[in-house]
Tab-separated table of C-alpha atoms in Angstrom:
chain	number	residue	atom	x	y	z
A	1	MET	CA	0.000	0.000	0.000
A	2	SER	CA	1.422	3.360	-1.022
A	3	GLN	CA	1.557	6.241	1.442
A	4	PHE	CA	-0.591	8.066	-1.101
A	5	ASP	CA	-3.425	5.539	-0.722
A	6	GLN	CA	-4.218	6.801	2.771
A	7	VAL	CA	-7.466	8.778	2.956
A	8	PHE	CA	-7.517	11.755	5.329
A	9	GLU	CA	-10.552	13.624	6.634
A	10	ARG	CA	-10.119	17.228	5.503
A	11	LYS	CA	-13.606	18.567	6.120
A	12	GLY	CA	-13.711	20.971	9.016
A	13	THR	CA	-10.065	22.032	8.606
A	14	ASN	CA	-10.851	25.300	6.781
A	15	SER	CA	-9.673	23.634	3.597
A	16	LEU	CA	-10.574	25.685	0.529
A	17	LYS	CA	-10.854	22.463	-1.459
A	18	TRP	CA	-13.211	20.701	0.938
A	19	ASP	CA	-14.875	23.453	2.998
A	20	GLY	CA	-15.291	26.028	0.232
A	21	LEU	CA	-17.731	24.041	-1.902
A	22	GLN	CA	-20.951	25.752	-0.861
A	23	SER	CA	-19.734	29.231	-1.729
A	24	ARG	CA	-18.247	28.173	-5.062
A	25	TYR	CA	-20.580	25.438	-6.308
A	26	GLY	CA	-23.778	26.067	-4.357
A	27	ALA	CA	-23.618	22.636	-2.732
A	28	SER	CA	-21.589	21.152	0.101
A	29	ASP	CA	-22.180	17.455	-0.647
A	30	LEU	CA	-19.806	17.273	-3.626
A	31	LEU	CA	-16.605	15.286	-3.991
A	32	PRO	CA	-13.942	17.973	-4.549
A	33	MET	CA	-11.628	17.197	-7.470
A	34	TRP	CA	-10.887	20.760	-8.472
A	35	VAL	CA	-8.290	23.196	-7.068
A	36	ALA	CA	-4.577	22.292	-7.390
A	37	ASP	CA	-4.259	21.018	-3.827
A	38	MET	CA	-3.248	17.416	-3.125
A	39	ASP	CA	-5.022	15.190	-0.625
A	40	PHE	CA	-1.635	13.863	0.508
A	41	LYS	CA	0.562	14.603	3.497
A	42	ALA	CA	3.740	16.566	2.813
A	43	PRO	CA	7.074	14.689	3.015
A	44	GLN	CA	7.864	13.419	6.504
A	45	PRO	CA	11.208	15.277	6.776
A	46	VAL	CA	9.336	18.539	6.173
A	47	LEU	CA	6.735	17.657	8.804
A	48	ASP	CA	9.488	16.744	11.284
A	49	ALA	CA	11.286	20.050	10.704
A	50	LEU	CA	8.067	22.039	11.133
A	51	HIS	CA	7.205	20.121	14.324
A	52	LYS	CA	10.635	21.002	15.685
A	53	ARG	CA	10.056	24.662	14.868
A	54	VAL	CA	6.652	24.613	16.560
A	55	GLU	CA	8.120	22.998	19.662
A	56	GLN	CA	10.604	25.867	19.913
A	57	GLY	CA	7.489	27.934	20.404
A	58	ILE	CA	8.641	31.423	19.473
A	59	PHE	CA	7.461	32.901	16.185
A	60	GLY	CA	9.153	36.234	15.863
A	61	TYR	CA	10.309	38.046	12.739
A	62	MET	CA	12.502	35.984	10.434
A	63	THR	CA	15.820	36.871	8.861
A	64	PRO	CA	16.919	35.461	5.476
A	65	SER	CA	18.892	32.223	5.598
A	66	SER	CA	21.713	31.509	3.182
A	67	THR	CA	21.109	27.768	3.554
A	68	VAL	CA	17.666	28.125	1.970
A	69	ASP	CA	19.113	29.836	-1.096
A	70	GLU	CA	21.867	27.228	-1.326
A	71	ALA	CA	19.228	24.476	-1.292
A	72	ILE	CA	17.384	26.243	-4.134
A	73	VAL	CA	20.590	26.550	-6.182
A	74	ARG	CA	21.337	22.845	-5.751
A	75	TRP	CA	17.746	21.966	-6.693
A	76	THR	CA	17.698	23.983	-9.920
A	77	ASP	CA	21.069	22.525	-10.883
A	78	ARG	CA	20.070	18.944	-10.106
A	79	ARG	CA	16.544	19.035	-11.508
A	80	TYR	CA	16.821	21.436	-14.477
A	81	ASP	CA	20.565	21.604	-15.274
A	82	TRP	CA	20.247	25.327	-14.591
A	83	GLN	CA	23.041	27.062	-12.733
A	84	ILE	CA	21.924	30.199	-10.911
A	85	ASP	CA	23.556	32.458	-8.334
A	86	THR	CA	22.089	32.853	-4.858
A	87	ASN	CA	22.092	36.621	-5.425
A	88	SER	CA	19.486	36.217	-8.179
A	89	ILE	CA	16.886	34.760	-5.759
A	90	VAL	CA	14.122	37.000	-4.407
A	91	HIS	CA	11.780	35.430	-1.848
A	92	THR	CA	8.104	36.341	-2.189
A	93	VAL	CA	4.719	35.607	-0.640
A	94	GLY	CA	3.107	33.626	-3.437
A	95	ILE	CA	3.383	33.310	-7.208
A	96	VAL	CA	0.168	35.145	-8.125
A	97	PRO	CA	0.982	38.186	-5.928
A	98	SER	CA	4.459	38.140	-7.468
A	99	ILE	CA	3.061	38.214	-11.002
A	100	SER	CA	0.774	41.084	-10.043
A	101	ASN	CA	3.662	43.033	-8.530
A	102	LEU	CA	5.912	42.404	-11.540
A	103	ILE	CA	3.203	43.803	-13.815
A	104	LYS	CA	2.928	46.898	-11.603
A	105	VAL	CA	6.669	47.535	-11.508
A	106	PHE	CA	7.685	46.778	-15.090
A	107	THR	CA	4.696	47.924	-17.145
A	108	GLU	CA	2.532	51.050	-17.146
A	109	PRO	CA	-1.273	51.416	-17.006
A	110	GLY	CA	-2.746	50.989	-20.477
A	111	GLU	CA	0.131	48.858	-21.756
A	112	GLU	CA	-0.433	45.355	-23.072
A	113	VAL	CA	0.410	41.984	-21.528
A	114	VAL	CA	0.208	38.749	-23.528
A	115	ILE	CA	-1.232	35.491	-22.210
A	116	GLN	CA	-1.567	32.211	-24.098
A	117	THR	CA	-5.109	30.978	-23.637
A	118	PRO	CA	-6.665	28.839	-22.213
A	119	VAL	CA	-4.523	29.419	-19.161
A	120	TYR	CA	-4.468	29.527	-15.371
A	121	TYR	CA	-7.354	31.867	-14.575
A	122	PRO	CA	-5.650	34.348	-12.162
A	123	PHE	CA	-3.524	35.528	-15.102
A	124	TYR	CA	-6.556	37.439	-16.381
A	125	ASP	CA	-7.254	39.227	-13.116
A	126	VAL	CA	-3.685	40.282	-12.325
A	127	ILE	CA	-3.544	42.061	-15.681
A	128	THR	CA	-6.942	43.752	-15.767
A	129	SER	CA	-7.004	44.655	-12.064
A	130	ASN	CA	-3.761	46.554	-12.613
A	131	ASP	CA	-5.277	48.538	-15.517
A	132	ARG	CA	-3.266	46.752	-18.179
A	133	THR	CA	-4.735	45.313	-21.368
A	134	ILE	CA	-4.810	41.596	-22.117
A	135	VAL	CA	-3.529	40.413	-25.492
A	136	ARG	CA	-4.757	36.875	-26.107
A	137	ASN	CA	-2.516	34.471	-27.995
A	138	PRO	CA	-4.748	31.354	-28.228
A	139	LEU	CA	-2.936	28.048	-28.203
A	140	LEU	CA	-3.492	25.624	-31.060
A	141	GLN	CA	-4.771	22.137	-30.279
A	142	ARG	CA	-3.541	19.136	-32.224
A	143	GLU	CA	-5.704	16.114	-33.047
A	144	ASP	CA	-4.363	14.339	-29.949
A	145	GLY	CA	-5.480	17.281	-27.838
A	146	GLN	CA	-1.990	18.556	-27.054
A	147	PHE	CA	-1.455	22.302	-27.154
A	148	GLU	CA	1.024	24.111	-29.391
A	149	MET	CA	2.018	27.772	-29.416
A	150	ASP	CA	0.741	29.876	-32.313
A	151	LEU	CA	3.757	32.122	-32.726
A	152	ASP	CA	2.552	33.541	-36.031
A	153	GLN	CA	-0.583	34.869	-34.332
A	154	LEU	CA	1.511	36.111	-31.423
A	155	GLU	CA	3.748	38.147	-33.713
A	156	GLN	CA	0.738	39.640	-35.488
A	157	SER	CA	-0.773	40.635	-32.122
A	158	ILE	CA	2.222	42.546	-30.810
A	159	SER	CA	2.000	46.328	-30.958
A	160	GLU	CA	4.173	49.150	-29.658
A	161	LYS	CA	2.104	48.985	-26.451
A	162	THR	CA	2.893	45.289	-25.857
A	163	LYS	CA	5.493	45.070	-23.098
A	164	MET	CA	5.246	41.707	-21.360
A	165	LEU	CA	4.315	38.035	-21.758
A	166	VAL	CA	3.017	36.037	-18.794
A	167	PHE	CA	4.004	32.478	-19.667
A	168	CYS	CA	2.740	29.210	-18.137
A	169	HIS	CA	5.494	26.561	-18.161
A	170	PRO	CA	4.555	23.677	-17.775
A	171	HIS	CA	1.129	24.635	-19.000
A	172	ASN	CA	-1.883	24.707	-16.723
A	173	PRO	CA	-4.526	23.417	-17.524
A	174	GLY	CA	-3.212	21.495	-20.542
A	175	GLY	CA	-0.245	19.752	-18.935
A	176	ARG	CA	2.132	20.538	-21.804
A	177	VAL	CA	5.858	20.506	-21.070
A	178	TRP	CA	7.301	22.911	-23.618
A	179	THR	CA	10.273	21.638	-25.629
A	180	ARG	CA	13.593	23.373	-26.183
A	181	SER	CA	12.761	24.138	-29.817
A	182	GLU	CA	9.442	25.721	-28.807
A	183	LEU	CA	11.155	27.793	-26.121
A	184	GLU	CA	13.861	28.904	-28.537
A	185	ALA	CA	11.261	30.068	-31.058
A	186	LEU	CA	9.401	31.963	-28.339
A	187	ALA	CA	12.662	33.477	-27.079
A	188	ALA	CA	13.469	34.772	-30.566
A	189	LEU	CA	10.168	36.656	-30.706
A	190	CYS	CA	10.632	38.081	-27.224
A	191	LYS	CA	14.029	39.412	-28.224
A	192	LYS	CA	12.778	40.776	-31.546
A	193	TYR	CA	9.985	42.776	-29.885
A	194	ASP	CA	11.762	43.425	-26.584
A	195	LEU	CA	9.171	41.700	-24.425
A	196	LEU	CA	9.777	41.048	-20.748
A	197	VAL	CA	8.615	37.585	-19.680
A	198	VAL	CA	7.108	36.461	-16.401
A	199	SER	CA	7.511	32.690	-16.533
A	200	ASP	CA	5.303	30.823	-14.066
A	201	GLU	CA	7.194	27.556	-13.561
A	202	ILE	CA	5.540	26.411	-10.349
A	203	HIS	CA	4.693	22.993	-11.864
A	204	ALA	CA	8.277	22.424	-13.048
A	205	ASP	CA	8.915	19.432	-10.780
A	206	LEU	CA	5.666	17.598	-11.528
A	207	LEU	CA	6.683	15.819	-14.730
A	208	PHE	CA	5.600	12.543	-16.262
A	209	ASP	CA	8.274	9.998	-17.192
A	210	GLY	CA	10.283	10.957	-20.257
A	211	TYR	CA	9.872	14.729	-19.893
A	212	LYS	CA	12.333	17.307	-18.608
A	213	HIS	CA	11.746	20.876	-17.529
A	214	ILE	CA	13.850	23.487	-19.313
A	215	PRO	CA	13.650	26.913	-17.618
A	216	LEU	CA	12.888	29.612	-20.172
A	217	ALA	CA	15.642	31.763	-18.700
A	218	SER	CA	18.181	29.014	-19.406
A	219	ILE	CA	17.654	29.152	-23.198
A	220	ASN	CA	20.244	31.880	-23.781
A	221	GLU	CA	21.781	34.956	-22.170
A	222	ASP	CA	19.179	37.286	-23.612
A	223	MET	CA	16.331	35.316	-22.046
A	224	ALA	CA	18.205	35.127	-18.763
A	225	GLU	CA	18.196	38.938	-18.713
A	226	ARG	CA	14.555	39.507	-19.717
A	227	THR	CA	12.856	36.684	-17.760
A	228	PHE	CA	11.397	36.714	-14.248
A	229	THR	CA	11.194	33.026	-13.287
A	230	CYS	CA	8.541	32.196	-10.685
A	231	LEU	CA	9.156	29.044	-8.648
A	232	ALA	CA	8.041	27.465	-5.384
A	233	PRO	CA	8.154	24.185	-3.458
A	234	THR	CA	4.473	24.550	-2.640
A	235	LYS	CA	2.819	22.750	-5.574
A	236	THR	CA	5.564	20.124	-5.646
A	237	PHE	CA	5.331	19.141	-1.978
A	238	ASN	CA	1.732	20.179	-1.128
A	239	LEU	CA	2.734	23.189	0.964
A	240	ALA	CA	0.474	25.851	-0.558
A	241	GLY	CA	-0.851	27.047	2.789
A	242	ILE	CA	2.662	27.857	3.990
A	243	ILE	CA	3.032	30.585	1.318
A	244	ALA	CA	6.606	30.001	0.196
A	245	SER	CA	7.765	31.154	-3.238
A	246	TYR	CA	10.684	32.872	-4.913
A	247	LEU	CA	11.711	34.557	-8.132
A	248	VAL	CA	14.924	34.152	-10.053
A	249	ILE	CA	15.797	37.574	-11.527
A	250	GLN	CA	19.177	37.555	-13.228
A	251	HIS	CA	19.033	41.140	-14.499
A	252	LYS	CA	20.663	43.066	-11.645
A	253	LYS	CA	18.884	46.410	-12.026
A	254	ARG	CA	15.453	44.836	-12.413
A	255	ARG	CA	16.132	42.628	-9.413
A	256	LEU	CA	17.064	45.630	-7.278
A	257	ASP	CA	14.079	47.613	-8.556
A	258	PHE	CA	11.744	44.780	-7.658
A	259	LYS	CA	13.274	44.285	-4.215
A	260	ARG	CA	12.904	47.992	-3.503
A	261	TYR	CA	9.249	47.791	-4.506
A	262	LEU	CA	8.631	44.840	-2.171
A	263	GLU	CA	10.292	46.779	0.630
A	264	SER	CA	8.070	49.780	-0.080
A	265	ILE	CA	4.900	47.712	0.397
A	266	PHE	CA	6.365	45.657	3.269
A	267	MET	CA	6.115	42.340	1.400
A	268	ASN	CA	9.793	41.442	1.683
A	269	GLY	CA	9.607	39.074	4.660
A	270	GLN	CA	8.834	35.373	5.091
A	271	ASN	CA	6.708	33.629	7.687
A	272	SER	CA	8.227	31.341	10.305
A	273	PHE	CA	7.762	28.180	8.252
A	274	ALA	CA	8.440	29.104	4.613
A	275	GLY	CA	12.222	28.938	4.670
A	276	ILE	CA	12.331	25.766	6.731
A	277	ALA	CA	9.837	23.988	4.484
A	278	THR	CA	11.649	25.082	1.313
A	279	GLU	CA	15.078	24.019	2.515
A	280	VAL	CA	14.057	20.625	3.872
A	281	ALA	CA	11.788	19.802	0.935
A	282	TYR	CA	14.554	20.499	-1.563
A	283	ASN	CA	17.233	18.737	0.470
A	284	GLU	CA	15.255	15.694	1.610
A	285	GLY	CA	12.051	15.438	-0.426
A	286	GLU	CA	13.206	14.018	-3.742
A	287	ASP	CA	12.351	10.379	-2.982
A	288	TRP	CA	8.854	11.441	-1.904
A	289	LEU	CA	8.474	13.428	-5.132
A	290	HIS	CA	9.497	10.447	-7.255
A	291	GLU	CA	6.935	8.221	-5.533
A	292	LEU	CA	4.298	10.933	-5.868
A	293	MET	CA	4.707	11.203	-9.620
A	294	GLN	CA	4.620	7.433	-10.050
A	295	TYR	CA	1.325	7.436	-8.147
A	296	VAL	CA	-0.075	10.362	-10.161
A	297	GLN	CA	0.829	8.635	-13.416
A	298	ALA	CA	-0.889	5.448	-12.240
A	299	ASN	CA	-3.931	7.558	-11.372
A	300	TYR	CA	-3.866	9.001	-14.885
A	301	ARG	CA	-3.821	5.497	-16.399
A	302	PHE	CA	-6.706	4.480	-14.128
A	303	VAL	CA	-8.777	7.480	-15.273
A	304	GLN	CA	-7.930	6.888	-18.920
A	305	ASP	CA	-8.985	3.231	-18.777
A	306	PHE	CA	-12.129	3.973	-16.751
A	307	ILE	CA	-13.348	6.731	-19.035
A	308	ASP	CA	-12.476	4.874	-22.245
A	309	THR	CA	-14.439	1.869	-20.977
A	310	HIS	CA	-17.474	3.548	-19.465
A	311	MET	CA	-17.747	7.086	-20.872
A	312	PRO	CA	-16.275	7.069	-24.393
A	313	LYS	CA	-17.763	10.442	-25.323
A	314	ILE	CA	-15.406	12.085	-22.826
A	315	LYS	CA	-11.851	12.395	-24.156
A	316	VAL	CA	-8.828	12.450	-21.859
A	317	ILE	CA	-5.941	14.726	-22.859
A	318	LYS	CA	-2.765	12.989	-21.701
A	319	PRO	CA	-0.685	15.340	-19.541
A	320	GLN	CA	3.078	15.558	-19.855
A	321	GLY	CA	3.338	17.299	-16.510
A	322	THR	CA	1.325	18.596	-13.517
A	323	TYR	CA	-1.200	16.467	-11.593
A	324	LEU	CA	-4.104	18.082	-13.430
A	325	LEU	CA	-6.126	16.400	-16.167
A	326	TRP	CA	-7.840	18.272	-19.021
A	327	LEU	CA	-11.042	16.473	-20.041
A	328	ASP	CA	-12.764	17.141	-23.377
A	329	PHE	CA	-16.574	17.007	-23.159
A	330	ARG	CA	-17.325	18.311	-26.668
A	331	ASP	CA	-19.093	15.060	-27.655
A	332	VAL	CA	-21.332	15.145	-24.579
A	333	PRO	CA	-24.559	16.926	-25.684
A	334	LEU	CA	-24.514	19.663	-23.049
A	335	GLU	CA	-23.610	23.317	-23.403
A	336	ALA	CA	-20.959	24.625	-21.011
A	337	GLU	CA	-23.376	26.013	-18.389
A	338	GLU	CA	-25.607	22.946	-18.649
A	339	ARG	CA	-22.563	20.714	-18.134
A	340	LYS	CA	-21.467	22.713	-15.110
A	341	LYS	CA	-24.905	22.265	-13.541
A	342	TRP	CA	-25.002	18.565	-14.494
A	343	LEU	CA	-21.663	17.839	-12.833
A	344	VAL	CA	-22.837	19.465	-9.597
A	345	GLU	CA	-26.421	18.226	-9.468
A	346	LYS	CA	-26.152	14.800	-11.106
A	347	ALA	CA	-22.531	13.633	-10.757
A	348	LYS	CA	-22.010	15.400	-7.415
A	349	ILE	CA	-18.396	16.235	-8.179
A	350	ALA	CA	-16.575	19.566	-8.212
A	351	LEU	CA	-14.266	20.098	-11.185
A	352	ASN	CA	-12.674	23.303	-12.456
A	353	HIS	CA	-15.031	24.485	-15.197
A	354	GLY	CA	-13.186	24.913	-18.489
A	355	PRO	CA	-14.451	28.406	-19.437
A	356	MET	CA	-12.792	29.898	-16.353
A	357	PHE	CA	-9.474	29.342	-18.174
A	358	GLY	CA	-10.697	31.291	-21.196
A	359	ALA	CA	-13.160	30.991	-24.055
A	360	GLU	CA	-11.050	28.178	-25.531
A	361	GLY	CA	-11.971	26.031	-22.515
A	362	GLN	CA	-15.715	25.938	-23.193
A	363	HIS	CA	-15.732	22.185	-23.965
A	364	PHE	CA	-13.434	21.202	-21.106
A	365	GLU	CA	-13.227	20.459	-17.392
A	366	ARG	CA	-10.093	20.154	-15.231
A	367	LEU	CA	-9.748	17.234	-12.817
A	368	ASN	CA	-7.194	16.902	-10.001
A	369	LEU	CA	-5.377	13.532	-10.034
A	370	ALA	CA	-3.553	14.104	-6.732
A	371	CYS	CA	-5.852	12.144	-4.453
A	372	PRO	CA	-5.993	8.573	-3.139
A	373	ARG	CA	-7.145	5.984	-5.688
A	374	GLU	CA	-10.207	5.302	-3.536
A	375	THR	CA	-11.277	8.936	-3.829
A	376	LEU	CA	-10.591	8.990	-7.556
A	377	GLN	CA	-12.622	5.838	-8.136
A	378	LYS	CA	-15.531	7.244	-6.122
A	379	GLY	CA	-15.569	10.423	-8.213
A	380	LEU	CA	-15.374	8.552	-11.499
A	381	THR	CA	-18.136	6.176	-10.417
A	382	GLN	CA	-20.409	9.125	-9.621
A	383	LEU	CA	-19.594	10.605	-13.032
A	384	LYS	CA	-20.318	7.268	-14.730
A	385	GLU	CA	-23.692	6.903	-12.991
A	386	ALA	CA	-24.749	10.366	-14.138
A	387	TYR	CA	-23.468	9.657	-17.656
A	388	GLU	CA	-25.424	6.396	-17.868
A	389	GLN	CA	-28.555	7.884	-16.303
A	390	ASP	CA	-28.734	10.470	-19.084
A	391	GLN	CA	-27.775	7.855	-21.694
A	392	PHE	CA	-24.971	9.827	-23.234
């Protein structure tokens, strides 16, 4: 029995995933298979280190630790073959706040920011809420469902007001792990039109067998200078509630400008647990991560077989990375809003509704694979019963 087979009771713990259903779906009796939050315990070495910190019992202001940055440098070298300097690391309080702050500091109101849709839904809000204009560069979808970048359309969309690209790498919700050739082609356009790039690489460690993460900033020296790489141990090791993240900013002036901005809004400190969790996860969590991804891949195969056998009108898009599954419902005779209601009222499961990722997601739903097999089977069985009841 895998450690990931253990089922934990999360209701009543103020869990967004489990206790936030009523406010988001209008029902509390759903099986939550939505937000990118695993139903697994974090690695034991991380738990042990946090217990030790709690037992010390004093939670005063924290000072930066060089050992945390050294652990990050070793991790990026070992996992991505990317050599960075500790000086390039800027600790932050979450990836989405970081993206918002980068937009504020390095673009002006009214300027344009590119996103490649469908994409992680907060990207829309952090642009529009900062009075910037979204430029949509819709991804192309191959016959097998995999996304590709439409760089011709991107080039046609760029104007003199276009200043930044917010890039999702690996892609959420599609699970694409971008290849070196794709990144090189994107890098050439960014150089040609002098675009800054905010590269959200929070899913970089969650890769299926045979795939490797290549940081966009590692493509060449020019991209190293124009890219703000957003990373965190939180998705990798199920530590989202600890709020630990960091940026790699290799351009010295931009790094100093951004650090000064964080100081000006008093967002330049970490909580008592972030540094500890980051350091221990990166130093001692790799075996846990390997076992996790083997379990997630087995969950994917289970879903693929179950849906192919019982619900053939639903198509499963095979992920290359992340623990999120993009499901194509276009052959199920329900419009997007009807499908959303059907999943809640008939199947009694909570998925991320495709249109929230952009208009290109109207036929899709996103399912979280990072749960015990027992939970996954229960959710799929409920989906199957609703599917059969309506004779799809």
